[in-house]
MMTF fields as JSON, N, C-alpha, C and O atoms, coordinates in Angstrom:
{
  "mmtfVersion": "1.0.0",
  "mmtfProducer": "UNKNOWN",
  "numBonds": 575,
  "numAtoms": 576,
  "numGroups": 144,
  "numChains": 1,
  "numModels": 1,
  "chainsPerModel": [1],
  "groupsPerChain": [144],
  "chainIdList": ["A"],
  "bondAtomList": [4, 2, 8, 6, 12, 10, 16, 14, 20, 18, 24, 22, 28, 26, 32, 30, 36, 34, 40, 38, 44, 42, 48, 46, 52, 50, 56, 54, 60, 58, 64, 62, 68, 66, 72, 70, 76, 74, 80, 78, 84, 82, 88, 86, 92, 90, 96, 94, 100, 98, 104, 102, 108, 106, 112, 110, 116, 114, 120, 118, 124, 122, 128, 126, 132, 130, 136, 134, 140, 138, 144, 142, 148, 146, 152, 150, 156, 154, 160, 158, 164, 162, 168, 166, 172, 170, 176, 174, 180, 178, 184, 182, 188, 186, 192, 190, 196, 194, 200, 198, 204, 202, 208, 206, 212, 210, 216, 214, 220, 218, 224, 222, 228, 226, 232, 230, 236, 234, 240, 238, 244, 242, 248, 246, 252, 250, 256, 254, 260, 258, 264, 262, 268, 266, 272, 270, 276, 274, 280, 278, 284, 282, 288, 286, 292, 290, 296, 294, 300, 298, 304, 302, 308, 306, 312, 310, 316, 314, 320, 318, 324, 322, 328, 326, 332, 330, 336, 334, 340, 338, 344, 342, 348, 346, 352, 350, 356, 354, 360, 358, 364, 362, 368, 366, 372, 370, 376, 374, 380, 378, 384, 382, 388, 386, 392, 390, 396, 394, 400, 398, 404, 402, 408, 406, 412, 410, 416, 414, 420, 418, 424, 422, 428, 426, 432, 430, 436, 434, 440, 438, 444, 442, 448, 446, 452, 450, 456, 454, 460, 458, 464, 462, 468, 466, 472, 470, 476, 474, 480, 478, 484, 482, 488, 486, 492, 490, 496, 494, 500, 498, 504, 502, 508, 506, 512, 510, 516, 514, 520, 518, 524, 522, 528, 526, 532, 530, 536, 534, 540, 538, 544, 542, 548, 546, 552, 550, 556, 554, 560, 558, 564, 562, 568, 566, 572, 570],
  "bondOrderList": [1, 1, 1, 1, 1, 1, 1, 1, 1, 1, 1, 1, 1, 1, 1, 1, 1, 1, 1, 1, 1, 1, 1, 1, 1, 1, 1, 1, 1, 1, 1, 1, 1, 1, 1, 1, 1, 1, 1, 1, 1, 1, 1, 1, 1, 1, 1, 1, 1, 1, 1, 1, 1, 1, 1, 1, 1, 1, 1, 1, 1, 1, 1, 1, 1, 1, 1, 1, 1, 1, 1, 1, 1, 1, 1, 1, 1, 1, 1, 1, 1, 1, 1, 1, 1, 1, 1, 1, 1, 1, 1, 1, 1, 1, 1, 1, 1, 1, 1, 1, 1, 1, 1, 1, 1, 1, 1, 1, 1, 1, 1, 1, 1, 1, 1, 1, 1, 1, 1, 1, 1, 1, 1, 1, 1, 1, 1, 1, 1, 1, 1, 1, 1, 1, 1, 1, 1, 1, 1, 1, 1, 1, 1],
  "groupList": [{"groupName": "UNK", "atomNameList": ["N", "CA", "C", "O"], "elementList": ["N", "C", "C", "O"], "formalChargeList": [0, 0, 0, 0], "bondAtomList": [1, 0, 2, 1, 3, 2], "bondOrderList": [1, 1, 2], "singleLetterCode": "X", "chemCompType": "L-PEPTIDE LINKING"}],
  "groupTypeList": [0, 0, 0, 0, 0, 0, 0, 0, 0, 0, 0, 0, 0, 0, 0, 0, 0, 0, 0, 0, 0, 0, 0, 0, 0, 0, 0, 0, 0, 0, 0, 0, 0, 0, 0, 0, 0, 0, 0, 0, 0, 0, 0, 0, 0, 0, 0, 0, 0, 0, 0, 0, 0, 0, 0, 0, 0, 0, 0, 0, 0, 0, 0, 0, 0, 0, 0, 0, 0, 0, 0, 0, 0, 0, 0, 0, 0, 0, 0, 0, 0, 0, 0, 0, 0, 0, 0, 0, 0, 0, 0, 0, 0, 0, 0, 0, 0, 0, 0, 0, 0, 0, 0, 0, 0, 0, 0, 0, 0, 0, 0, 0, 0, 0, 0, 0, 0, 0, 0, 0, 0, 0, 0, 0, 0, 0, 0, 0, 0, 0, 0, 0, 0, 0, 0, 0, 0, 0, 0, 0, 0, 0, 0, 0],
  "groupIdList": [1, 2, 3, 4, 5, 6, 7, 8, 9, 10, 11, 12, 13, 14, 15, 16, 17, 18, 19, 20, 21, 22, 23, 24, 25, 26, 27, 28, 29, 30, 31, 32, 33, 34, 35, 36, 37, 38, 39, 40, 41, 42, 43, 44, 45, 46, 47, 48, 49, 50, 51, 52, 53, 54, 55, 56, 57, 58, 59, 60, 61, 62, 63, 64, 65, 66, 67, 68, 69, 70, 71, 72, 73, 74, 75, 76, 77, 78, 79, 80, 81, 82, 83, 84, 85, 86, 87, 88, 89, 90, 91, 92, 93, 94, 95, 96, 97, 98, 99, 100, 101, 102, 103, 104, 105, 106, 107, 108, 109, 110, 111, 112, 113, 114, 115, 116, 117, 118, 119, 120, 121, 122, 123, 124, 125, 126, 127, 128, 129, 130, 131, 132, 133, 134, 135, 136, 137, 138, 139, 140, 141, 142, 143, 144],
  "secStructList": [7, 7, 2, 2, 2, 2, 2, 2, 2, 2, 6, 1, 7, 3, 3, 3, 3, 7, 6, 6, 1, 1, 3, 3, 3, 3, 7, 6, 6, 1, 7, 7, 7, 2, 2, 2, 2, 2, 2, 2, 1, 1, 1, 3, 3, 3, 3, 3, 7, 7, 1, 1, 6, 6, 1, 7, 7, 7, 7, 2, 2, 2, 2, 2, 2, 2, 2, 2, 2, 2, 2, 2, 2, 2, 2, 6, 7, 1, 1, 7, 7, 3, 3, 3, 3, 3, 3, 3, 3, 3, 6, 6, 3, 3, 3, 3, 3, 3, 3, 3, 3, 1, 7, 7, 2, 2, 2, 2, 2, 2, 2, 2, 2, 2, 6, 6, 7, 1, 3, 3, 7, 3, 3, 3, 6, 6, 7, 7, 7, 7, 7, 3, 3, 7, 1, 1, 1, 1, 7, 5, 1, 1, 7, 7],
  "xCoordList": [48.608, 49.918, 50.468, 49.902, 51.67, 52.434, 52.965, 53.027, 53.242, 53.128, 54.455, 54.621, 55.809, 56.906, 57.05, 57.694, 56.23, 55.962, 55.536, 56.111, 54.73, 54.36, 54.831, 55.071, 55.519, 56.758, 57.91, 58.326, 58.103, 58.79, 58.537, 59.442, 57.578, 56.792, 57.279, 58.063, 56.172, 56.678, 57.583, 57.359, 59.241, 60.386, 60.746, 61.956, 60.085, 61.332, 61.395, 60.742, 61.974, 62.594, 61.979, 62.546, 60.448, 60.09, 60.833, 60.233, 61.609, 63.121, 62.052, 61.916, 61.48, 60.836, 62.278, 62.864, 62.574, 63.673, 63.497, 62.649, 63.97, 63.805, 64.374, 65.42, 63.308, 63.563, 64.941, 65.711, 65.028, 66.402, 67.39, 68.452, 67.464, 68.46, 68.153, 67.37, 68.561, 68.51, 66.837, 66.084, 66.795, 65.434, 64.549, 64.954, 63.506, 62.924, 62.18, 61.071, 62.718, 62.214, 60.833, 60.547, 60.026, 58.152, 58.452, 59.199, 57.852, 58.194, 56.513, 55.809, 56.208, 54.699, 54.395, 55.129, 53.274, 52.629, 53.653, 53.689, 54.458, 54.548, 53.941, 53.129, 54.52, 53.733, 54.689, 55.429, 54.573, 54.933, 55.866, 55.584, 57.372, 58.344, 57.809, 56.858, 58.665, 58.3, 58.352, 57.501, 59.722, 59.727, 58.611, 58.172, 58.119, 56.889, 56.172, 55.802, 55.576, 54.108, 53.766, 52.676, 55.115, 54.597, 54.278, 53.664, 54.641, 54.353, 53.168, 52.262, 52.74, 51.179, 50.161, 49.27, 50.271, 49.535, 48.119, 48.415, 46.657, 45.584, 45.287, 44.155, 45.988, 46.015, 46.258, 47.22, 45.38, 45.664, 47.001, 47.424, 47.321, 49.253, 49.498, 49.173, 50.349, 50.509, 51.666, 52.068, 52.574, 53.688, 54.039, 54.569, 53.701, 53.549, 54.51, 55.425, 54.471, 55.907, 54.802, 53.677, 55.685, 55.386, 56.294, 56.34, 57.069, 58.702, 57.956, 56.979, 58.452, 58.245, 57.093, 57.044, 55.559, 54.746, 54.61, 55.18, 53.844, 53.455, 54.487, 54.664, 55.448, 56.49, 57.361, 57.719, 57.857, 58.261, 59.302, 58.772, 60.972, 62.074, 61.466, 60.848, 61.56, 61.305, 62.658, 63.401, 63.001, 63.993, 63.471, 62.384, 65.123, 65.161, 64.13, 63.154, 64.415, 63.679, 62.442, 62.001, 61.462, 60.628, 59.751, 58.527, 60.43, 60.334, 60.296, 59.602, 60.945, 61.636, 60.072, 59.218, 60.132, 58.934, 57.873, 57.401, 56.852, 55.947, 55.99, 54.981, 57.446, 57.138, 56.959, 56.708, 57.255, 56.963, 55.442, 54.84, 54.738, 53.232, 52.184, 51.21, 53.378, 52.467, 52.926, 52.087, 53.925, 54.506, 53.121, 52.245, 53.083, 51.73, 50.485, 49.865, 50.141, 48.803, 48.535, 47.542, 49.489, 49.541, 49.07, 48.288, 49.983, 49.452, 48.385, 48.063, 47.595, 46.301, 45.42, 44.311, 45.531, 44.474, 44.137, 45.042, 42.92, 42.418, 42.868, 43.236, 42.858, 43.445, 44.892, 45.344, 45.364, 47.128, 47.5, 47.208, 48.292, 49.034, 50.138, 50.573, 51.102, 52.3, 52.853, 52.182, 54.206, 54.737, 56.021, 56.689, 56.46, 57.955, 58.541, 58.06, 60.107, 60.982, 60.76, 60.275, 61.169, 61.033, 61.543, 61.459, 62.208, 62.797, 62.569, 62.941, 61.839, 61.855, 63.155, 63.895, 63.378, 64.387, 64.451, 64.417, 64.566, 64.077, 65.83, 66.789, 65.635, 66.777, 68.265, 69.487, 67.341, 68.471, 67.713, 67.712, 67.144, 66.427, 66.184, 65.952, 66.262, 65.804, 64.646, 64.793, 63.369, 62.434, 62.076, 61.209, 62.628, 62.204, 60.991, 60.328, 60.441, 59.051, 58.57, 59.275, 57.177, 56.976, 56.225, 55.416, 56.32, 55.118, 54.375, 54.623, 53.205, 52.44, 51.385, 50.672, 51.146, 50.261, 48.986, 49.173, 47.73, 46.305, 45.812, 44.586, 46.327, 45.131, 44.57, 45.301, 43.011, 41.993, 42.568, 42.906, 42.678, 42.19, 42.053, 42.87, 40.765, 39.992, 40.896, 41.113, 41.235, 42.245, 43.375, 43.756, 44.179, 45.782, 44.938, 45.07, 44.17, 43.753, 43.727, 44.04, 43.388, 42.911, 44.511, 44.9, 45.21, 46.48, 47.524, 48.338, 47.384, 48.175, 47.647, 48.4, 46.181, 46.128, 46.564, 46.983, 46.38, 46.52, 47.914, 47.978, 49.091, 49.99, 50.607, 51.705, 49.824, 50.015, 50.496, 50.853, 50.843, 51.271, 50.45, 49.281, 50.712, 50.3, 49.982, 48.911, 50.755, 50.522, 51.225, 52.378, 50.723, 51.829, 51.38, 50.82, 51.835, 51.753, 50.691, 50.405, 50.118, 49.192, 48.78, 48.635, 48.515, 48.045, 47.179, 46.738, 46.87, 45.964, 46.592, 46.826, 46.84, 47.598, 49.31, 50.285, 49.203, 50.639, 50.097, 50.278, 49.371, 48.805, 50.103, 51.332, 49.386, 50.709, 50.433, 49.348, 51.51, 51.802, 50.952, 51.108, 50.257, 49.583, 49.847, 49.428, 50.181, 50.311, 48.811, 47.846, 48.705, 47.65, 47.684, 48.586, 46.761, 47.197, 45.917, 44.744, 46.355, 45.629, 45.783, 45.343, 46.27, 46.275, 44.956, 44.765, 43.722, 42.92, 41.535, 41.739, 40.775, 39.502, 38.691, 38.704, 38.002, 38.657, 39.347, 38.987, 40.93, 41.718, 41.15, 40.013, 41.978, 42.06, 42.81, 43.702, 42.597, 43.374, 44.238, 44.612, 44.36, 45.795, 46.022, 45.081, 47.413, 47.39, 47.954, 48.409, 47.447, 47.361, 48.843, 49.24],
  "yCoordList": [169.623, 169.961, 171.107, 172.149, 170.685, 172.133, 173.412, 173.63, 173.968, 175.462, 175.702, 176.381, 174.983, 174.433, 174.09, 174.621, 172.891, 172.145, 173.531, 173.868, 173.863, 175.625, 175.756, 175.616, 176.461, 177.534, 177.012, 177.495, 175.749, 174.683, 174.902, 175.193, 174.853, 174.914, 176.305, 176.631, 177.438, 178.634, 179.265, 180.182, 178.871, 179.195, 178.221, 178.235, 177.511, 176.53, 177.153, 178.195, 176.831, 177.554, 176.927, 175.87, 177.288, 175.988, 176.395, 177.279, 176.081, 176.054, 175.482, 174.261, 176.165, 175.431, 175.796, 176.868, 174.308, 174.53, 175.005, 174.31, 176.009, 176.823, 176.132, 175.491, 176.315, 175.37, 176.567, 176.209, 177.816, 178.262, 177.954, 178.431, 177.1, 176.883, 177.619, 178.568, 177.345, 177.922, 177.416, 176.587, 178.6, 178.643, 179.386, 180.546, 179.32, 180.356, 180.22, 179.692, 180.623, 180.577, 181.215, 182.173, 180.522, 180.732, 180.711, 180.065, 181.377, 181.358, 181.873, 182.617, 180.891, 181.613, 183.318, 184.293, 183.187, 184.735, 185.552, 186.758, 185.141, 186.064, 186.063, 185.221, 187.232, 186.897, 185.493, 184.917, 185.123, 184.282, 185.29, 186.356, 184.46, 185.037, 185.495, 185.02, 186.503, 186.98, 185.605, 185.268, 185.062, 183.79, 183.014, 182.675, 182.71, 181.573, 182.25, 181.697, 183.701, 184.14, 183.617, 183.153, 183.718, 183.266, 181.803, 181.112, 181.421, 179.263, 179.426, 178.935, 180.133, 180.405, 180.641, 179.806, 181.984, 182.763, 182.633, 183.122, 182.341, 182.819, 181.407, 181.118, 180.78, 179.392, 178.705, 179.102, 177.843, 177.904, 176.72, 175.9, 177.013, 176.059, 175.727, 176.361, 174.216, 173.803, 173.386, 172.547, 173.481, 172.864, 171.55, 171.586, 170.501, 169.351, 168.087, 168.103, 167.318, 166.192, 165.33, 165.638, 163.734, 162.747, 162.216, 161.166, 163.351, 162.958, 162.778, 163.465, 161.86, 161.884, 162.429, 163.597, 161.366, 161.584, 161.803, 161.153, 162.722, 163.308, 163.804, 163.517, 164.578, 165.383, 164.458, 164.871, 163.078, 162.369, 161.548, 161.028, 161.341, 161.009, 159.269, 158.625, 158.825, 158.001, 157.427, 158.282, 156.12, 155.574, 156.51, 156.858, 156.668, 157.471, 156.388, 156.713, 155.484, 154.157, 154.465, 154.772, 154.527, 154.207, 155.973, 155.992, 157.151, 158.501, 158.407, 158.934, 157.854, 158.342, 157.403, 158.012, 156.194, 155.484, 156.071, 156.461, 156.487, 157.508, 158.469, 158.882, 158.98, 160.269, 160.476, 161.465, 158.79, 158.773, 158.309, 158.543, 157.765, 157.517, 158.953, 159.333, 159.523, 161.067, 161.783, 162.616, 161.663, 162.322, 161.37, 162.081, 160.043, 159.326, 160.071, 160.722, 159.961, 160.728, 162.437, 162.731, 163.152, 164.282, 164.661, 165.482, 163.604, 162.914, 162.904, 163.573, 162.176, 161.512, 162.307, 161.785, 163.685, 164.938, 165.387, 165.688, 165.552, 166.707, 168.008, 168.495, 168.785, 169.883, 170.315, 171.362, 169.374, 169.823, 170.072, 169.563, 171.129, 171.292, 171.21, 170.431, 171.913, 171.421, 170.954, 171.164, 170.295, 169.621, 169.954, 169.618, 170.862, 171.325, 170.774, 170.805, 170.157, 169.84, 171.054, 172.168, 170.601, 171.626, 170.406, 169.186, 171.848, 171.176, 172.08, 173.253, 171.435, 172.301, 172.185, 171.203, 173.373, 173.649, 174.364, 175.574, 173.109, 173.601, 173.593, 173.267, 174.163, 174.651, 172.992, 173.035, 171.891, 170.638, 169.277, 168.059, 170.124, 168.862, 169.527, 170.731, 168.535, 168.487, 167.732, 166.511, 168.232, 167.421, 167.458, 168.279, 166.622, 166.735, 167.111, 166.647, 167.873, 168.056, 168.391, 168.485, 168.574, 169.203, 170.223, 170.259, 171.407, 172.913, 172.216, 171.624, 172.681, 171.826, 172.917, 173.444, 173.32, 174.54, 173.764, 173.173, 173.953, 173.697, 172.997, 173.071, 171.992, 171.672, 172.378, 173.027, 172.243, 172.98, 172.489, 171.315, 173.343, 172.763, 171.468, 170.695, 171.205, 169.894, 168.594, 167.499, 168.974, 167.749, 167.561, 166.398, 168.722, 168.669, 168.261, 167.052, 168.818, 167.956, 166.493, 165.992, 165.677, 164.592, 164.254, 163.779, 164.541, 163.87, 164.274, 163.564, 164.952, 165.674, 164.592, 163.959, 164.404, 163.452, 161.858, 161.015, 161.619, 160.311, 160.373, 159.659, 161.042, 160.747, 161.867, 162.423, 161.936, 161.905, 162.69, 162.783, 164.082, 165.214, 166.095, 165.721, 166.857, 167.746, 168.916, 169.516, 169.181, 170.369, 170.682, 170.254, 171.527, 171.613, 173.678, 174.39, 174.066, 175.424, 175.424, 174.444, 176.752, 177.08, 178.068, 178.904, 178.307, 180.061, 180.057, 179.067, 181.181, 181.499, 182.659, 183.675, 182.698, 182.98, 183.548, 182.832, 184.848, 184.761, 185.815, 186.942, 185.712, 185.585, 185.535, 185.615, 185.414, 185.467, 183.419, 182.855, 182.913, 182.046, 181.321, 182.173, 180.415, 180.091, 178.741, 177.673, 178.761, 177.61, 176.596, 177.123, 175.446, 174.534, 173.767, 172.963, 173.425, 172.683, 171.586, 171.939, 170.1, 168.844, 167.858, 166.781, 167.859, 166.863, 166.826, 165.753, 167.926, 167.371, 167.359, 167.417, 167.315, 166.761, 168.297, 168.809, 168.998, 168.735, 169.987, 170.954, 169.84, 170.794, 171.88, 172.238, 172.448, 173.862, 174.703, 174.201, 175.728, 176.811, 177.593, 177.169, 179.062, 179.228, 179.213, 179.287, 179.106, 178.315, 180.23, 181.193, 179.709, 181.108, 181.035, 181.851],
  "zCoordList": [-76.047, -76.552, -75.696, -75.364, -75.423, -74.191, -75.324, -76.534, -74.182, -75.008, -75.508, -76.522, -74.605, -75.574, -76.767, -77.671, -76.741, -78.286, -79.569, -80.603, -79.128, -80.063, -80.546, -81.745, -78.899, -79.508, -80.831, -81.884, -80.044, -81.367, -82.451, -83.233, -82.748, -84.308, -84.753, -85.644, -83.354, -84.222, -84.639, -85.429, -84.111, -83.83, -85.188, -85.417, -85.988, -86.907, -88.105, -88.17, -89.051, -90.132, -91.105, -91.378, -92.15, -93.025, -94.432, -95.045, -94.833, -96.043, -97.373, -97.452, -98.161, -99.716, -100.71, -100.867, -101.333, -102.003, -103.26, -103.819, -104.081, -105.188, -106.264, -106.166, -107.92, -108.785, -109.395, -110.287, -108.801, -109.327, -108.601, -109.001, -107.33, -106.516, -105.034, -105.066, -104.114, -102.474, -102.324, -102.835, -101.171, -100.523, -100.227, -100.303, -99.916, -99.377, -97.98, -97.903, -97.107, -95.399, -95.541, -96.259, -94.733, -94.194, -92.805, -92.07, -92.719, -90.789, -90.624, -91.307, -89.063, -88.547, -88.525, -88.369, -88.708, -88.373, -89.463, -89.221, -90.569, -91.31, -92.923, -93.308, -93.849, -94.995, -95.525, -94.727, -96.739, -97.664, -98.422, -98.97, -98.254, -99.079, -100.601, -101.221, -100.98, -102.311, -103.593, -104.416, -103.304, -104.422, -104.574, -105.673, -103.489, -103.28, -103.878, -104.913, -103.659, -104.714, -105.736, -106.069, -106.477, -108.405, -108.117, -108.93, -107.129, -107.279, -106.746, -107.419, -105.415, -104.751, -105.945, -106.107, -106.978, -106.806, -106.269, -105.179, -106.127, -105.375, -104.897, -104.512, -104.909, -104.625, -102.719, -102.06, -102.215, -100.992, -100.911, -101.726, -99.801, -99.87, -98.231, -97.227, -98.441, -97.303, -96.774, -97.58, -95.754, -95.38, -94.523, -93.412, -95.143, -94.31, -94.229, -95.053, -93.625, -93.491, -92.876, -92.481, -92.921, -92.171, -91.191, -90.549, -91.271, -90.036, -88.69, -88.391, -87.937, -86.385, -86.085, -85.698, -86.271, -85.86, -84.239, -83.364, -84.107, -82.55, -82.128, -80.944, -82.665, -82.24, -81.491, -80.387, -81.925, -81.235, -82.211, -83.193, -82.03, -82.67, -83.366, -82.518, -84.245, -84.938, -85.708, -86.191, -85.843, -86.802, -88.356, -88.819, -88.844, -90.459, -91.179, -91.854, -90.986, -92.285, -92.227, -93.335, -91.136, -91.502, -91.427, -91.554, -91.245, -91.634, -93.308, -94.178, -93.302, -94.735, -95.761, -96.406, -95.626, -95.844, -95.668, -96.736, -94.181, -94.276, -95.226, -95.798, -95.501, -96.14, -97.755, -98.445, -98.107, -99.729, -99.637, -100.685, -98.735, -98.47, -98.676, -99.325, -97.384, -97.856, -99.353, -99.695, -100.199, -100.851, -101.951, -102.444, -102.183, -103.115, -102.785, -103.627, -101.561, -100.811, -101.669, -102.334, -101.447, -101.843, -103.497, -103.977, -104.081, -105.414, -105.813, -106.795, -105.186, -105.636, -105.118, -105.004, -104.661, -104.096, -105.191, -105.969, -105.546, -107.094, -107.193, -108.262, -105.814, -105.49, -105.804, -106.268, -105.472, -105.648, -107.292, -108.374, -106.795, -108.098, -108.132, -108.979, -107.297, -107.617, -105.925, -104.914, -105.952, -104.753, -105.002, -105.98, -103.762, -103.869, -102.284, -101.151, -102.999, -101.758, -100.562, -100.757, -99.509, -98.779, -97.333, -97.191, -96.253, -94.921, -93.831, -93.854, -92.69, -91.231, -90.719, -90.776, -90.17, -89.748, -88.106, -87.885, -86.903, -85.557, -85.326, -86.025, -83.894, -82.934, -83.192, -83.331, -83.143, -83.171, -84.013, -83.833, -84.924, -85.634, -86.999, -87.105, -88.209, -89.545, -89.751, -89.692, -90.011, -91.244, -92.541, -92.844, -93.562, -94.923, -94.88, -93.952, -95.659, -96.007, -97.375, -98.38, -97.284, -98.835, -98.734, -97.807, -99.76, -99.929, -101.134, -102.184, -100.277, -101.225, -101.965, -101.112, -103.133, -103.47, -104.441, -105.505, -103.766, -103.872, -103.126, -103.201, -102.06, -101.272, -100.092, -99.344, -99.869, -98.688, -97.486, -97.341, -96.654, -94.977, -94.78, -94.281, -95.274, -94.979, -95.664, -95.145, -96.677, -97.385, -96.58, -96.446, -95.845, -95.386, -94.114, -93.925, -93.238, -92.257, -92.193, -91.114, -93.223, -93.385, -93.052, -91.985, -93.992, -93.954, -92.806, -92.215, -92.742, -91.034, -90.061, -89.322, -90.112, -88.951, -89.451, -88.658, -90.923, -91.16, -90.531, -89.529, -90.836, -90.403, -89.155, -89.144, -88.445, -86.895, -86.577, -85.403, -87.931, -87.305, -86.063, -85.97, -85.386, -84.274, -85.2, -85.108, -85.936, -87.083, -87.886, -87.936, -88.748, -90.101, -90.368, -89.535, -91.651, -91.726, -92.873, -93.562, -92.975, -94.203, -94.492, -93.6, -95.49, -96.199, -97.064, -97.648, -97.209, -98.775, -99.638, -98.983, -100.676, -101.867, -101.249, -101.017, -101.134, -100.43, -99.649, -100.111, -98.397, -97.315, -96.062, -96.083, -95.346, -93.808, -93.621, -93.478, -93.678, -92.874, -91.643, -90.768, -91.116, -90.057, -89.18, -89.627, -88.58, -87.896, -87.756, -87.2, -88.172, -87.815, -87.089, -87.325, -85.683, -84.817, -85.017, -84.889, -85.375, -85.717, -84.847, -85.248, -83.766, -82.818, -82.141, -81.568, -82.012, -81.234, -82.319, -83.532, -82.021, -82.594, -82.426, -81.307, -83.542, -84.741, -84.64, -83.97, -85.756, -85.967, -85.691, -85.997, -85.076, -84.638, -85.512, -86.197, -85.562, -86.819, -85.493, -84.399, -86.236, -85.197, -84.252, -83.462, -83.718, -81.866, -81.709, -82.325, -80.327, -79.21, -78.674, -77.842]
}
């Protein structure tokens, strides 16, 4: 993965939509907005999508399809507790996504690679933000 692509990631805006309305921006290498705490609390949490696997433009239809696959997937984890709307927000692109609060590493790994992400974001309770990089074998935790 080029060091562009990264920067991509680290530069995007991850938007969790608030059950009082607006948002709350996660951005890499920082903490976890104050709103998100009470939905975190000691709980580990993930920011993931099935948009445009391999960082690569995909027809809406079948984005949108992946992303109710992962949105079932997410579902059927023992871990998860709750699943909040949520949208990346890069320099000339939108991805729906979801914050997802209780699944491990090892579970969002599974599904990051099932669906072909390069990486997604993650924390532990309201912790700093981390970038996860899953494109190579096996996931790597934060990129340099």
């Amino acid at each position: 993965m080029d060091s562009a692509l990264i920067a991509a990631y680290r530069g995007t805006d991850y938007r969790v939509r608030l059950t009082s309305g607006g948002f709350a921006s996660i951005r890499v290498d920082a903490p976890v907005p104050a709103p998100l705490s009470s939905l975190i609390g000691p709980h580990s949490w993930a920011f993931i999508t099935a948009w445009n696997p391999g960082s690569r433009a995909r027809p809406r239809d079948q984005n949108h399809v992946a992303q109710q696959d992962l949105l079932a997937a997410l579902r059927k984890l023992p871990s998860t507790l709750t699943i909040h709307p949520a949208v990346g927000v890069g320099e000339d692109w939108r991805e729906p996504s979801f914050f997802v609060v209780g699944p491990g590493l090892a579970e969002t790994d599974v599904l990051a690679q099932q669906f072909q992400q390069n990486a997604y974001i993650h924390g532990l309770a309201d912790g700093y933000a981390r970038l996860r990089l899953t494109s190579g074998e096996p996931p790597r935790g934060q990129a340099g």
